[in-house]
Backbone as a chain_set.jsonl record, in Angstrom:
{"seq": "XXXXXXXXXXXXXXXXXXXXXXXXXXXXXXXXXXXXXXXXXXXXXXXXXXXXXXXXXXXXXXXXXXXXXXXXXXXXXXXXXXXXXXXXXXXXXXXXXXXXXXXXXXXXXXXXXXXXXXXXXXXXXXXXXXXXXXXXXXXXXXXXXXXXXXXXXXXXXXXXXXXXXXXXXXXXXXXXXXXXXXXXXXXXXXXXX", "coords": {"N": [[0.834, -1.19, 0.0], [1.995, 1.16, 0.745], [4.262, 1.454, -0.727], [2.604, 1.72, -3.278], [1.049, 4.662, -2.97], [4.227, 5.879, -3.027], [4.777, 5.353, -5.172], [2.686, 6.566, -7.362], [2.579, 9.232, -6.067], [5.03, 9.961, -7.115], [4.929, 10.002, -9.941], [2.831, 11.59, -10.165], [4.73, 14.171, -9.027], [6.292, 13.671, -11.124], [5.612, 14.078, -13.887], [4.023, 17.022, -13.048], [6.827, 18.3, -13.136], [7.514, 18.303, -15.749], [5.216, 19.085, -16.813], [5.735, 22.293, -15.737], [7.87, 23.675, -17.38], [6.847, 24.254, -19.592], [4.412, 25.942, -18.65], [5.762, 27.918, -17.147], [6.612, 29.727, -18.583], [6.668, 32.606, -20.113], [4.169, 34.688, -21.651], [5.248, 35.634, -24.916], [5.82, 38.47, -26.589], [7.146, 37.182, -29.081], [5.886, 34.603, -29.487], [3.335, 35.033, -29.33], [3.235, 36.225, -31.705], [4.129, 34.395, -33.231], [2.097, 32.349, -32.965], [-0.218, 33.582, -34.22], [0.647, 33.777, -36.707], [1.137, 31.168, -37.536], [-1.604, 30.457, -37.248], [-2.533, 31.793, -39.95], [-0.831, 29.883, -42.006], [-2.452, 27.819, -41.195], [-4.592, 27.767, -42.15], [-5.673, 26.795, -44.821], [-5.644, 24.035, -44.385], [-7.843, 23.867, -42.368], [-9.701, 24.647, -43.604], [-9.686, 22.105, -44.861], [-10.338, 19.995, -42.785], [-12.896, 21.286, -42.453], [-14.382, 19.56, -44.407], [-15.025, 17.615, -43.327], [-16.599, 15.218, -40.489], [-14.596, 15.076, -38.132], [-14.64, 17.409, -35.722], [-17.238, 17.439, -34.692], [-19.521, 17.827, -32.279], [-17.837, 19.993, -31.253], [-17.721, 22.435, -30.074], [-19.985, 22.285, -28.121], [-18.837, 20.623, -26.262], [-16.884, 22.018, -25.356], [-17.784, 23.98, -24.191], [-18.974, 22.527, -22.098], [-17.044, 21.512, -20.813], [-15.416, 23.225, -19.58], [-17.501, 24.3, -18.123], [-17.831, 21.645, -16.286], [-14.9, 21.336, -15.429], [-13.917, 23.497, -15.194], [-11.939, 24.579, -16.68], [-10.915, 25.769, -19.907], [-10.195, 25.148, -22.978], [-9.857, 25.323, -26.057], [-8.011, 25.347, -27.486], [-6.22, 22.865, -26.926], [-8.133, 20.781, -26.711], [-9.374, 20.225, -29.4], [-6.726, 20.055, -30.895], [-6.514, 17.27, -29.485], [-8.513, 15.917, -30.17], [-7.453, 15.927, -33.195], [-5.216, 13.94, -33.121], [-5.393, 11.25, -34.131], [-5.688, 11.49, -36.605], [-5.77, 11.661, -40.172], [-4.393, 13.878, -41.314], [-2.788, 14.939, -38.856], [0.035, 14.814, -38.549], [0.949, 16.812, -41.08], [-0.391, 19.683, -39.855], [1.132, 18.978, -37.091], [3.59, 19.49, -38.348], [3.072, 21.792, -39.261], [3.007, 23.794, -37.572], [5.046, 23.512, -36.223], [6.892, 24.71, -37.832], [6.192, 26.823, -36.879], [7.727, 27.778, -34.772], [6.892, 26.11, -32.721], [7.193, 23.108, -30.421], [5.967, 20.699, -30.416], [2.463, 20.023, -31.132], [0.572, 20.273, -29.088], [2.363, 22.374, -27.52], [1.478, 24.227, -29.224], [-1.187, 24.629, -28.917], [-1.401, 25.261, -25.492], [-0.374, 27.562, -25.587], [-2.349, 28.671, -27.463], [-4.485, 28.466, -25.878], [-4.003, 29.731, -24.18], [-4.268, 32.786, -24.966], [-6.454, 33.01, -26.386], [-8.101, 32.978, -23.473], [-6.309, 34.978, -22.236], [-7.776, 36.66, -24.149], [-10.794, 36.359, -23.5], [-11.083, 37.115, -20.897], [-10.429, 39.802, -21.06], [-12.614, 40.892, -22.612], [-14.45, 39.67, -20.53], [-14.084, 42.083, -18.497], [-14.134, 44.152, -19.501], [-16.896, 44.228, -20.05], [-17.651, 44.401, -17.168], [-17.498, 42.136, -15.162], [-18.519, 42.039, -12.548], [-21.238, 42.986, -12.745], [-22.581, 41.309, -14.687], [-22.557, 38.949, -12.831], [-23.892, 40.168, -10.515], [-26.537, 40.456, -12.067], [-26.771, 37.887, -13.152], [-27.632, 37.047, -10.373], [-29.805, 38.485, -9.514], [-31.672, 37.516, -11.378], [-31.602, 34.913, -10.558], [-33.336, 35.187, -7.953], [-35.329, 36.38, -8.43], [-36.199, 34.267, -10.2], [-36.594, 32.237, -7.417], [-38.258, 33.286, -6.051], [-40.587, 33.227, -7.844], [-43.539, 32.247, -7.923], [-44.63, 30.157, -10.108], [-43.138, 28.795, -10.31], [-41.775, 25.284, -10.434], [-40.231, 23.18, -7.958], [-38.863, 21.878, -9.119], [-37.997, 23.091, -11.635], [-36.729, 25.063, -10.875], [-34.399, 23.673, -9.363], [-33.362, 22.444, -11.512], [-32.753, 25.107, -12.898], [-30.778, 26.651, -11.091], [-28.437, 24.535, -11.021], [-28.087, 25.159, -13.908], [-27.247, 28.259, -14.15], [-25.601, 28.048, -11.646], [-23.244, 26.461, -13.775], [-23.259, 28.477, -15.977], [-22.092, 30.271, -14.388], [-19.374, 28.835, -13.603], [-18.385, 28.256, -16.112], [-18.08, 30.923, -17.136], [-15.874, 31.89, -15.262], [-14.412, 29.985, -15.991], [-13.422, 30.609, -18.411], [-12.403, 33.231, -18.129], [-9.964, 32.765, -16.845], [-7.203, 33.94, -16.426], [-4.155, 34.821, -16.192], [-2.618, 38.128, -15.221], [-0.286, 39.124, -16.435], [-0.861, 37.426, -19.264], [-3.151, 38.43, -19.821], [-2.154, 41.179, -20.366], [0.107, 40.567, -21.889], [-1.746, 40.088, -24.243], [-3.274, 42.535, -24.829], [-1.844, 44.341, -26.581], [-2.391, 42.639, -29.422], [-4.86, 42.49, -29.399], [-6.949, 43.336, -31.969], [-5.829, 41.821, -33.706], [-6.034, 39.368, -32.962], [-8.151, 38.832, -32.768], [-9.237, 39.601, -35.397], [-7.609, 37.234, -36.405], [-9.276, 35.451, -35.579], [-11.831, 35.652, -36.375], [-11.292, 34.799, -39.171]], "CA": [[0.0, 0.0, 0.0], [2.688, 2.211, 0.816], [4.852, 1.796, -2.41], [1.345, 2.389, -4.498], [1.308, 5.712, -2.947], [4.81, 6.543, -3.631], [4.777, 5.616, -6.937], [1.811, 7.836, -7.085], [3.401, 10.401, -5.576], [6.256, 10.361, -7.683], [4.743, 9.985, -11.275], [2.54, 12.978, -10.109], [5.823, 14.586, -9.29], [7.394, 14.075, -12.783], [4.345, 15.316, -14.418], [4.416, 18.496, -13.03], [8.117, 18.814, -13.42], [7.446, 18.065, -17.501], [4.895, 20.539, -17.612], [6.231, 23.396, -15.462], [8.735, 24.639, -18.072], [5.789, 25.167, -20.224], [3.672, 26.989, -18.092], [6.472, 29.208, -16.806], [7.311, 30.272, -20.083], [5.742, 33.658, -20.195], [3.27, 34.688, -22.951], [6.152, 36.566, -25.05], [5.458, 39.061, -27.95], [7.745, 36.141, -30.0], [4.846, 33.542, -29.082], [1.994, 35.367, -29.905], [3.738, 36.44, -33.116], [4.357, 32.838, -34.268], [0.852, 31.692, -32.838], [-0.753, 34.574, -35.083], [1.454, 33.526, -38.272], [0.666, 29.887, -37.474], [-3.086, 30.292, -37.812], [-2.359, 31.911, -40.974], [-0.884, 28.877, -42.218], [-2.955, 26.773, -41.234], [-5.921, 28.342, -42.574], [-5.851, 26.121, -45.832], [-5.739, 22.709, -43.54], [-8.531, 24.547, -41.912], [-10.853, 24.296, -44.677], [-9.772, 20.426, -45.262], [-10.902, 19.819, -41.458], [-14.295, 21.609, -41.934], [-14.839, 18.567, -44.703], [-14.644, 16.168, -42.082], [-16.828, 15.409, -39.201], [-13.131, 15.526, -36.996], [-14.754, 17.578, -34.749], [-18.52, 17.096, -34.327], [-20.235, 19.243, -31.615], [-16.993, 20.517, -30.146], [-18.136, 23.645, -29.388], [-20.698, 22.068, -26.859], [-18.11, 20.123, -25.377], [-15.639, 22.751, -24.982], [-18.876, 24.817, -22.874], [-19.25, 21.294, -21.133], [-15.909, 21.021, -19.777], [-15.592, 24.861, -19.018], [-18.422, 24.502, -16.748], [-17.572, 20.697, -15.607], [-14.078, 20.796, -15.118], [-13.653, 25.11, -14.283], [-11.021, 24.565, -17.338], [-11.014, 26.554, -20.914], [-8.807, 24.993, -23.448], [-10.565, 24.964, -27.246], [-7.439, 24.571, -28.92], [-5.946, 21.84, -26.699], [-9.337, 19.918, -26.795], [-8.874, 20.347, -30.931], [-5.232, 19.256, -31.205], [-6.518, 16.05, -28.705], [-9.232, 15.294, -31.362], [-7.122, 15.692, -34.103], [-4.196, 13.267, -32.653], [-5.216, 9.927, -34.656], [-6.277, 11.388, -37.895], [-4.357, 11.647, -41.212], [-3.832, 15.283, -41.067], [-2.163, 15.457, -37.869], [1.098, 15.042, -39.576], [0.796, 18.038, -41.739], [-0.7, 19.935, -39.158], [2.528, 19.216, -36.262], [5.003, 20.496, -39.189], [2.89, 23.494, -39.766], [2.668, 24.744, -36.36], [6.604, 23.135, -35.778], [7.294, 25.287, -38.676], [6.881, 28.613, -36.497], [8.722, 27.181, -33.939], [6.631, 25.176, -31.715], [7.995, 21.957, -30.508], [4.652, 19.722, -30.455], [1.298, 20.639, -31.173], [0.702, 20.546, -27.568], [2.579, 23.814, -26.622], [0.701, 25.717, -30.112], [-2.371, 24.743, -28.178], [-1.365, 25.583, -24.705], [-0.397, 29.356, -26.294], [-3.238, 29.363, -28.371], [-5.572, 28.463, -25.299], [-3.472, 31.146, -23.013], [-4.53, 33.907, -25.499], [-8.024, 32.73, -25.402], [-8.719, 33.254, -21.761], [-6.826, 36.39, -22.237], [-8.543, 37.239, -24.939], [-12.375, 36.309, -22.809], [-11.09, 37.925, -19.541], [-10.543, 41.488, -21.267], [-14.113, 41.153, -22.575], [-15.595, 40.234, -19.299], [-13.511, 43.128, -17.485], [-15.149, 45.253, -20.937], [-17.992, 44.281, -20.009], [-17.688, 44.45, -15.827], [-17.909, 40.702, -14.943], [-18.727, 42.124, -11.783], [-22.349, 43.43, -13.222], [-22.77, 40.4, -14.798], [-22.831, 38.009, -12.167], [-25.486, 40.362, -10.122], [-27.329, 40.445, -13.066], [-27.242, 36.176, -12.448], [-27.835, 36.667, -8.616], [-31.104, 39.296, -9.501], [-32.237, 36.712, -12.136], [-32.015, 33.942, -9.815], [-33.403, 35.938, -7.046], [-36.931, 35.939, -9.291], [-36.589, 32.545, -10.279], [-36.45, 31.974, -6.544], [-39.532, 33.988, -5.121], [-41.679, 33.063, -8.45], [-44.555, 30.76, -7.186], [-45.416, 29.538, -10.739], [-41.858, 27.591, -10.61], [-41.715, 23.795, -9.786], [-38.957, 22.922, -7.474], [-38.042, 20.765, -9.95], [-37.517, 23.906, -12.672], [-35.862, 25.862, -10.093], [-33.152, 23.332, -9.063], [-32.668, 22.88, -12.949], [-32.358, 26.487, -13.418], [-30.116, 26.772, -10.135], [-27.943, 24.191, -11.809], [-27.694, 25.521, -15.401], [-26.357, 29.388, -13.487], [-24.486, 27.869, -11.496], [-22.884, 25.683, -14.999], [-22.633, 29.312, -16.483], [-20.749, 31.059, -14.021], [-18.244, 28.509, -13.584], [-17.951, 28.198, -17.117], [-17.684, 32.24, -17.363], [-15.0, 31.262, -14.783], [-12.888, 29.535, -16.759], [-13.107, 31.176, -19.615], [-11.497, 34.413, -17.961], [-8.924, 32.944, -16.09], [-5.872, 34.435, -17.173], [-2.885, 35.761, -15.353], [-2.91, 39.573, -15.534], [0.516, 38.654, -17.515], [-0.951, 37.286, -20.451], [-3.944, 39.808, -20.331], [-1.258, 42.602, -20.745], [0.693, 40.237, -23.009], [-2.55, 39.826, -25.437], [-3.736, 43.398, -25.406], [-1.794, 45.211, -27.878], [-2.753, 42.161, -30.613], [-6.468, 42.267, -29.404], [-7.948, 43.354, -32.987], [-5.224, 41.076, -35.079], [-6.389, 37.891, -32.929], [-10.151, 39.06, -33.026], [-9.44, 39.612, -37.31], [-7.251, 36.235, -36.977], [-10.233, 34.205, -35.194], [-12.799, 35.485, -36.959], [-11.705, 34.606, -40.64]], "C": [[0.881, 1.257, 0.0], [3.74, 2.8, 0.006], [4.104, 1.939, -3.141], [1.573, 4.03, -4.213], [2.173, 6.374, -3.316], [5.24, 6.52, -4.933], [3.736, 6.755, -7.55], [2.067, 9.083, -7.139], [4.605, 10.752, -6.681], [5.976, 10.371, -9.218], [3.817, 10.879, -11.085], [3.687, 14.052, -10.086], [6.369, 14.905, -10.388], [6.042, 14.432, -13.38], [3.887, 16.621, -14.233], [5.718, 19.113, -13.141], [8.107, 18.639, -14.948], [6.445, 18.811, -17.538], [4.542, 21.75, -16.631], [6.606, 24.478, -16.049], [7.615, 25.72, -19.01], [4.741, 26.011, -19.825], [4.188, 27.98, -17.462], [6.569, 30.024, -18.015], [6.11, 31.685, -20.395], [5.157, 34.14, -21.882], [4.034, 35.762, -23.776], [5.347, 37.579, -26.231], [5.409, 37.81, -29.172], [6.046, 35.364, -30.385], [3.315, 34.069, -29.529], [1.813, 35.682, -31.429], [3.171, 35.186, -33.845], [2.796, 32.594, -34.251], [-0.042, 32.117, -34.157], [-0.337, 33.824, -36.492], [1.12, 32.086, -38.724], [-1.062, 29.585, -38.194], [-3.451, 30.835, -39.53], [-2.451, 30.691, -42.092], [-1.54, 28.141, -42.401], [-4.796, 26.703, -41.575], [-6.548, 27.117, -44.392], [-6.36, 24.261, -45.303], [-7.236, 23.003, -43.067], [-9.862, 24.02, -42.672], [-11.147, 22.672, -44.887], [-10.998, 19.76, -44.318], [-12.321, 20.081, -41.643], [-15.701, 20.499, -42.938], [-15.144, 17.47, -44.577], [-15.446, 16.51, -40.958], [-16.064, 15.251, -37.715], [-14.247, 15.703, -35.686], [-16.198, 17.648, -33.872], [-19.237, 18.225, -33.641], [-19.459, 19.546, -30.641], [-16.929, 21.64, -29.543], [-19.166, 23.525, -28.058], [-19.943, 21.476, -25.833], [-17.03, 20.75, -25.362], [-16.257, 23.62, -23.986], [-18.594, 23.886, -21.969], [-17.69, 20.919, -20.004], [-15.402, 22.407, -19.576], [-16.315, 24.671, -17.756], [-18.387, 23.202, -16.143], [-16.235, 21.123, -15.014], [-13.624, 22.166, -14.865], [-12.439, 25.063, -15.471], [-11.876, 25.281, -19.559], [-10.335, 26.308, -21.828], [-9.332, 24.603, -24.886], [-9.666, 24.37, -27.726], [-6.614, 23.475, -28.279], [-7.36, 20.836, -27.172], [-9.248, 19.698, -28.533], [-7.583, 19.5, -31.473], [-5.578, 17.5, -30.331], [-7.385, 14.908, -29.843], [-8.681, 14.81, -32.913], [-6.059, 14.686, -34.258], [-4.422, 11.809, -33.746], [-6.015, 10.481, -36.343], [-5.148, 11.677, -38.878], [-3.717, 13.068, -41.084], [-3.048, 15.663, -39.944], [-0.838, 15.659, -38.005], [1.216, 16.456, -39.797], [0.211, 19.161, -40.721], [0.413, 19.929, -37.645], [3.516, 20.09, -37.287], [4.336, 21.518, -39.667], [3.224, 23.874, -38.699], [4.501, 24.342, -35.666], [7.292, 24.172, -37.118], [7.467, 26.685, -38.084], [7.328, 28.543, -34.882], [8.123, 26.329, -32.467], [6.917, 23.79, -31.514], [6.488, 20.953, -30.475], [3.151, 20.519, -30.502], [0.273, 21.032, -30.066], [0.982, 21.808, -27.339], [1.764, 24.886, -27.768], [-0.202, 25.414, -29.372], [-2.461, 25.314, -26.526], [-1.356, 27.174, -25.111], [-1.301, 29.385, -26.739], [-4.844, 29.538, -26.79], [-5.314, 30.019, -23.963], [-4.005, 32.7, -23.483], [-5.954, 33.818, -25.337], [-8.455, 32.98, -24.353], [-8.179, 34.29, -21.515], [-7.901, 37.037, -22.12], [-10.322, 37.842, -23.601], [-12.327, 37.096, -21.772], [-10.85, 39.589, -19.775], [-11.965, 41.738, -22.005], [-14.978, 40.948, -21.436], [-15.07, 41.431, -18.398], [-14.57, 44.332, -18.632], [-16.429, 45.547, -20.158], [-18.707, 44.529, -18.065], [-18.37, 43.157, -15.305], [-18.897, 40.702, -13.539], [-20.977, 42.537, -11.796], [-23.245, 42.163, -13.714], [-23.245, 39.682, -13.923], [-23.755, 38.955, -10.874], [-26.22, 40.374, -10.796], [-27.833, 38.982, -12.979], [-28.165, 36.556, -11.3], [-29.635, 37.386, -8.737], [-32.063, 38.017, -10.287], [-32.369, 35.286, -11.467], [-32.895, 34.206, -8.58], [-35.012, 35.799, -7.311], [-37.192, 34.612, -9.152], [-37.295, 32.07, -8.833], [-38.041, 32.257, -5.972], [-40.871, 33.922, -6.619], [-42.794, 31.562, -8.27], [-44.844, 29.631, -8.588], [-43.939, 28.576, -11.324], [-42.161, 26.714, -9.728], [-40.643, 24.554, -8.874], [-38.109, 22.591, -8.085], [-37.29, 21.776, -10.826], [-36.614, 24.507, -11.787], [-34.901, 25.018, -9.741], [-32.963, 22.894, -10.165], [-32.245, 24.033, -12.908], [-30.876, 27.026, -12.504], [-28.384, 26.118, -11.096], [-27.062, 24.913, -13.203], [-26.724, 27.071, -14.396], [-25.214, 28.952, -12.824], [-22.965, 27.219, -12.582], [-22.314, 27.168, -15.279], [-21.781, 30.133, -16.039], [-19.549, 30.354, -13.766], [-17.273, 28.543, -14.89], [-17.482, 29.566, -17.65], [-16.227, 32.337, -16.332], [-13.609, 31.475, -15.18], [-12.191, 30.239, -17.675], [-11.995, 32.479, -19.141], [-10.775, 34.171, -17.13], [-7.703, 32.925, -16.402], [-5.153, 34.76, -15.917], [-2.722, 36.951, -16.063], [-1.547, 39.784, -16.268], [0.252, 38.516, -18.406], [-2.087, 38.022, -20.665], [-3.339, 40.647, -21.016], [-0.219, 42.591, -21.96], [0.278, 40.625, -24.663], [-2.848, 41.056, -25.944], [-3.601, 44.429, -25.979], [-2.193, 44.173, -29.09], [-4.06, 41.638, -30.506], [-6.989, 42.329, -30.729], [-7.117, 42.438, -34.037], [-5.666, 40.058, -34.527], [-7.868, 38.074, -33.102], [-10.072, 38.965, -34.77], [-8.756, 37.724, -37.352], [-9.037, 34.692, -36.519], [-11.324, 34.139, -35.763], [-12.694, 34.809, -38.683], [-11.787, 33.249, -40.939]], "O": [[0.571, 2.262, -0.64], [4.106, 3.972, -0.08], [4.614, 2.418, -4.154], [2.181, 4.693, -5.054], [1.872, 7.414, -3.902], [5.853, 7.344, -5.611], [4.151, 7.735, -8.169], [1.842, 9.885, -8.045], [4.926, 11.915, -6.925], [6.929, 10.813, -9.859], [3.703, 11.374, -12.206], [3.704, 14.846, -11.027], [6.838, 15.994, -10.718], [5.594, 15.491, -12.94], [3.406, 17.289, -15.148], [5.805, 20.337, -13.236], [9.195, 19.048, -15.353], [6.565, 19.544, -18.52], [3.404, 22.216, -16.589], [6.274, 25.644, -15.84], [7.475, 26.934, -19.158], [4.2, 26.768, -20.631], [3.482, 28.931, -17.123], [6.565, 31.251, -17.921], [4.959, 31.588, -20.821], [5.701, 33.92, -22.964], [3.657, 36.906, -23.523], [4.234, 37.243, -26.634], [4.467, 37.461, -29.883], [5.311, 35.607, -31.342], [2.399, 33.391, -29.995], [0.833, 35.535, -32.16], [2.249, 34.997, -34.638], [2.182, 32.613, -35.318], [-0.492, 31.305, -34.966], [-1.203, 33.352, -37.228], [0.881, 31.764, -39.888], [-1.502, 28.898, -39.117], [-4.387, 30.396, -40.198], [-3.414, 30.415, -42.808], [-1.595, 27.565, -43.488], [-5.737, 25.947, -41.332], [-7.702, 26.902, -44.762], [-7.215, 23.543, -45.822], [-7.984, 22.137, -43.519], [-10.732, 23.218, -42.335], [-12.225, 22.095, -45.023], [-12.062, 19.252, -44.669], [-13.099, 19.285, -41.116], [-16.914, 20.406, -42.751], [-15.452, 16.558, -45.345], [-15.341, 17.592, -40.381], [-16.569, 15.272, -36.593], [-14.652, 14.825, -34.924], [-16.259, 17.86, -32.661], [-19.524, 19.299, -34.17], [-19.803, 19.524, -29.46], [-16.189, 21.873, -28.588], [-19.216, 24.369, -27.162], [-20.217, 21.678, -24.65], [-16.018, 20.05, -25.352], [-15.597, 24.043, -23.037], [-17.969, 24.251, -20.973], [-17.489, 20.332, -18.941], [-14.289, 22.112, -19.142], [-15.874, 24.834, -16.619], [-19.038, 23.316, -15.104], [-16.393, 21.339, -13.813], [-12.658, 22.095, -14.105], [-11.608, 25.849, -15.016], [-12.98, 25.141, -20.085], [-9.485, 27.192, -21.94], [-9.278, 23.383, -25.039], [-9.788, 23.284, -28.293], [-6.072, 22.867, -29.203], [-7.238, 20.182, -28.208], [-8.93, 18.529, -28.749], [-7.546, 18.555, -32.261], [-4.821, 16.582, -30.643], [-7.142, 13.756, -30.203], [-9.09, 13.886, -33.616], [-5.803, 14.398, -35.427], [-3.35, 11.345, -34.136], [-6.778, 9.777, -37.003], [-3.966, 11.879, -38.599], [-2.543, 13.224, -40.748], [-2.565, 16.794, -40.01], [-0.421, 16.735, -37.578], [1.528, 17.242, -38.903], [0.858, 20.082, -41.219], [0.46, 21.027, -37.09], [4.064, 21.154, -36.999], [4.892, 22.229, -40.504], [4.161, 24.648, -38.897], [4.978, 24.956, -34.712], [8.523, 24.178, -37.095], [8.32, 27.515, -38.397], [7.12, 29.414, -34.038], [8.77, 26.036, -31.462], [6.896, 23.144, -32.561], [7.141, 20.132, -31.118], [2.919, 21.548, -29.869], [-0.613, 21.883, -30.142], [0.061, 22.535, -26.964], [1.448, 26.035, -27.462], [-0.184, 26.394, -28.627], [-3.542, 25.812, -26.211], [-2.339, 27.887, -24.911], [-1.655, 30.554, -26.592], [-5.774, 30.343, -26.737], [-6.008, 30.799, -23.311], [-4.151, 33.627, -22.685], [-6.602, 34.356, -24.439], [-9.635, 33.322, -24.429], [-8.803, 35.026, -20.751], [-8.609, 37.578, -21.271], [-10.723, 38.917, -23.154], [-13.298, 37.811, -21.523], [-11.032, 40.448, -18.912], [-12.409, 42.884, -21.936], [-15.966, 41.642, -21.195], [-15.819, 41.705, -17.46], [-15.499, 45.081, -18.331], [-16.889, 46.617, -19.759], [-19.884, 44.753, -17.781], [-19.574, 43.095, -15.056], [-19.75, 39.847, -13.303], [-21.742, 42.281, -10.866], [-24.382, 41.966, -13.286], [-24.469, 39.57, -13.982], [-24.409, 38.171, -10.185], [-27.249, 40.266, -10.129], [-29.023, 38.737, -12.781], [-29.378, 36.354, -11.361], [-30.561, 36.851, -8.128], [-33.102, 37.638, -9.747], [-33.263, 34.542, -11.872], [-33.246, 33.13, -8.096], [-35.788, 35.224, -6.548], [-37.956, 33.97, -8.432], [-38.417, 31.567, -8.9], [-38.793, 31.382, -5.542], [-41.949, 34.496, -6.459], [-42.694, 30.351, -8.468], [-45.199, 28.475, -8.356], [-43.781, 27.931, -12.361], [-42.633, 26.92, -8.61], [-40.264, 25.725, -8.858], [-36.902, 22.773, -7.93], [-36.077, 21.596, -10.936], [-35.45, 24.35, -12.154], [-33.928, 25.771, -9.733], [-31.742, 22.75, -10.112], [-31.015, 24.051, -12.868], [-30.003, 27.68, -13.075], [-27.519, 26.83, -11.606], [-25.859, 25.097, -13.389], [-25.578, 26.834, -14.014], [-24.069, 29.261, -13.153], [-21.814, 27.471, -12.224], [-21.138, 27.371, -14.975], [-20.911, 30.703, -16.697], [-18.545, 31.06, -13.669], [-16.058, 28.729, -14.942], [-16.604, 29.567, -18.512], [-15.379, 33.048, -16.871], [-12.601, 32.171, -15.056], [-10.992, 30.473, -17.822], [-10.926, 32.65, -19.727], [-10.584, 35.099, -16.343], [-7.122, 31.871, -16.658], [-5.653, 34.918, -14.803], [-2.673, 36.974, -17.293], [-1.6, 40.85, -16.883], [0.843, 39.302, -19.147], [-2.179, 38.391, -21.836], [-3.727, 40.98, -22.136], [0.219, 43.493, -22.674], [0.903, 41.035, -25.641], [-2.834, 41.186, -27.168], [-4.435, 45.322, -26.125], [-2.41, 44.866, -30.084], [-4.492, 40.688, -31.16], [-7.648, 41.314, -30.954], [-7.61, 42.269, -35.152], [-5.935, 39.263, -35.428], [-8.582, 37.237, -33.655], [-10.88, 38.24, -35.352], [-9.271, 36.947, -38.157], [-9.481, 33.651, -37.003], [-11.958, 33.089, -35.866], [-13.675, 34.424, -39.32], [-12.105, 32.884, -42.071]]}, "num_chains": 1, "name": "protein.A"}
């Protein structure tokens, strides 16, 4: 029992010592550069992908594990999906082409700008306003007689779902906020095209 644990213990250990380096690694100009230049790239692959049901309804399950798991990570969740298909190939040597070493760290950067990105729109928008805006709207729910119990601890549920998932989405380090927001309108022009 007591060598399970430290094996345990110790292959948790090396797993955070293998991905430390990459989460120290501050969100540079360089890095956002490449990321930027990358999506460029890979804008032709892009199109291949959208001929393929690859990724299905990954936009619901990128909400779903936002608000399950308090985590925000589109373009890891993307690069995880894309891991056993033919394109993944072509797709590592694009994104190893502007100097990322596995498709792994373009997705860790690409998901770091992301939650920037979301956390200078909910500050935009005063996250703080927001979530009384929840608390008033549950507040009704609460004191309206012509709700079940049943609708109301659904509804309870689902709010609580969205603020964790609003959460995730903006949890940045005020580092890569400050990193992202001189190339706010080139990643807003790169994400939208």
């Amino acid at each position: 029992m007591m060598i399970r644990a430290l094996n345990t213990f110790c292959a948790a250990l090396v797993l955070l010592l293998v991905a430390l380096p990459a989460m120290a690694q501050p969100l540079s100009d360089d890095r956002i550069e490449r990321f930027l230049a990358s999506l460029e790239d890979l804008e032709s692959l892009g199109e291949q992908v959208e001929n393929t049901d690859m990724f299905g309804d990954m936009g619901q399950e990128i909400q779903e594990q936002a608000m399950r798991e308090g985590e925000f990570r589109p373009m890891r969740m993307m690069v995880e999906k894309m891991r056993d298909h033919e394109m993944h190939d072509e797709f590592a040597a694009a994104v190893s082409d502007h100097g990322f070493q596995r498709p792994e760290d373009w997705a860790d950067t690409g998901d770091r700008i992301m939650r920037a990105m979301a956390a200078m729109e909910l500050k935009k928008h005063n996250r703080g306003d927001m979530q009384a805006e929840m608390g008033a709207m549950m507040e009704q729910m609460e004191n309206n007689p012509n709700i079940s119990e049943q609708q109301r601890k659904r509804m309870r549920q689902q709010m609580e779902q969205a603020m964790a998932g609003m959460k995730a989405m903006a949890d940045a380090p005020e580092e890569d906020i400050e990193a992202v927001r001189p190339y706010r309108d080139r990643i807003r022009g790169a994400m939208n095209d």
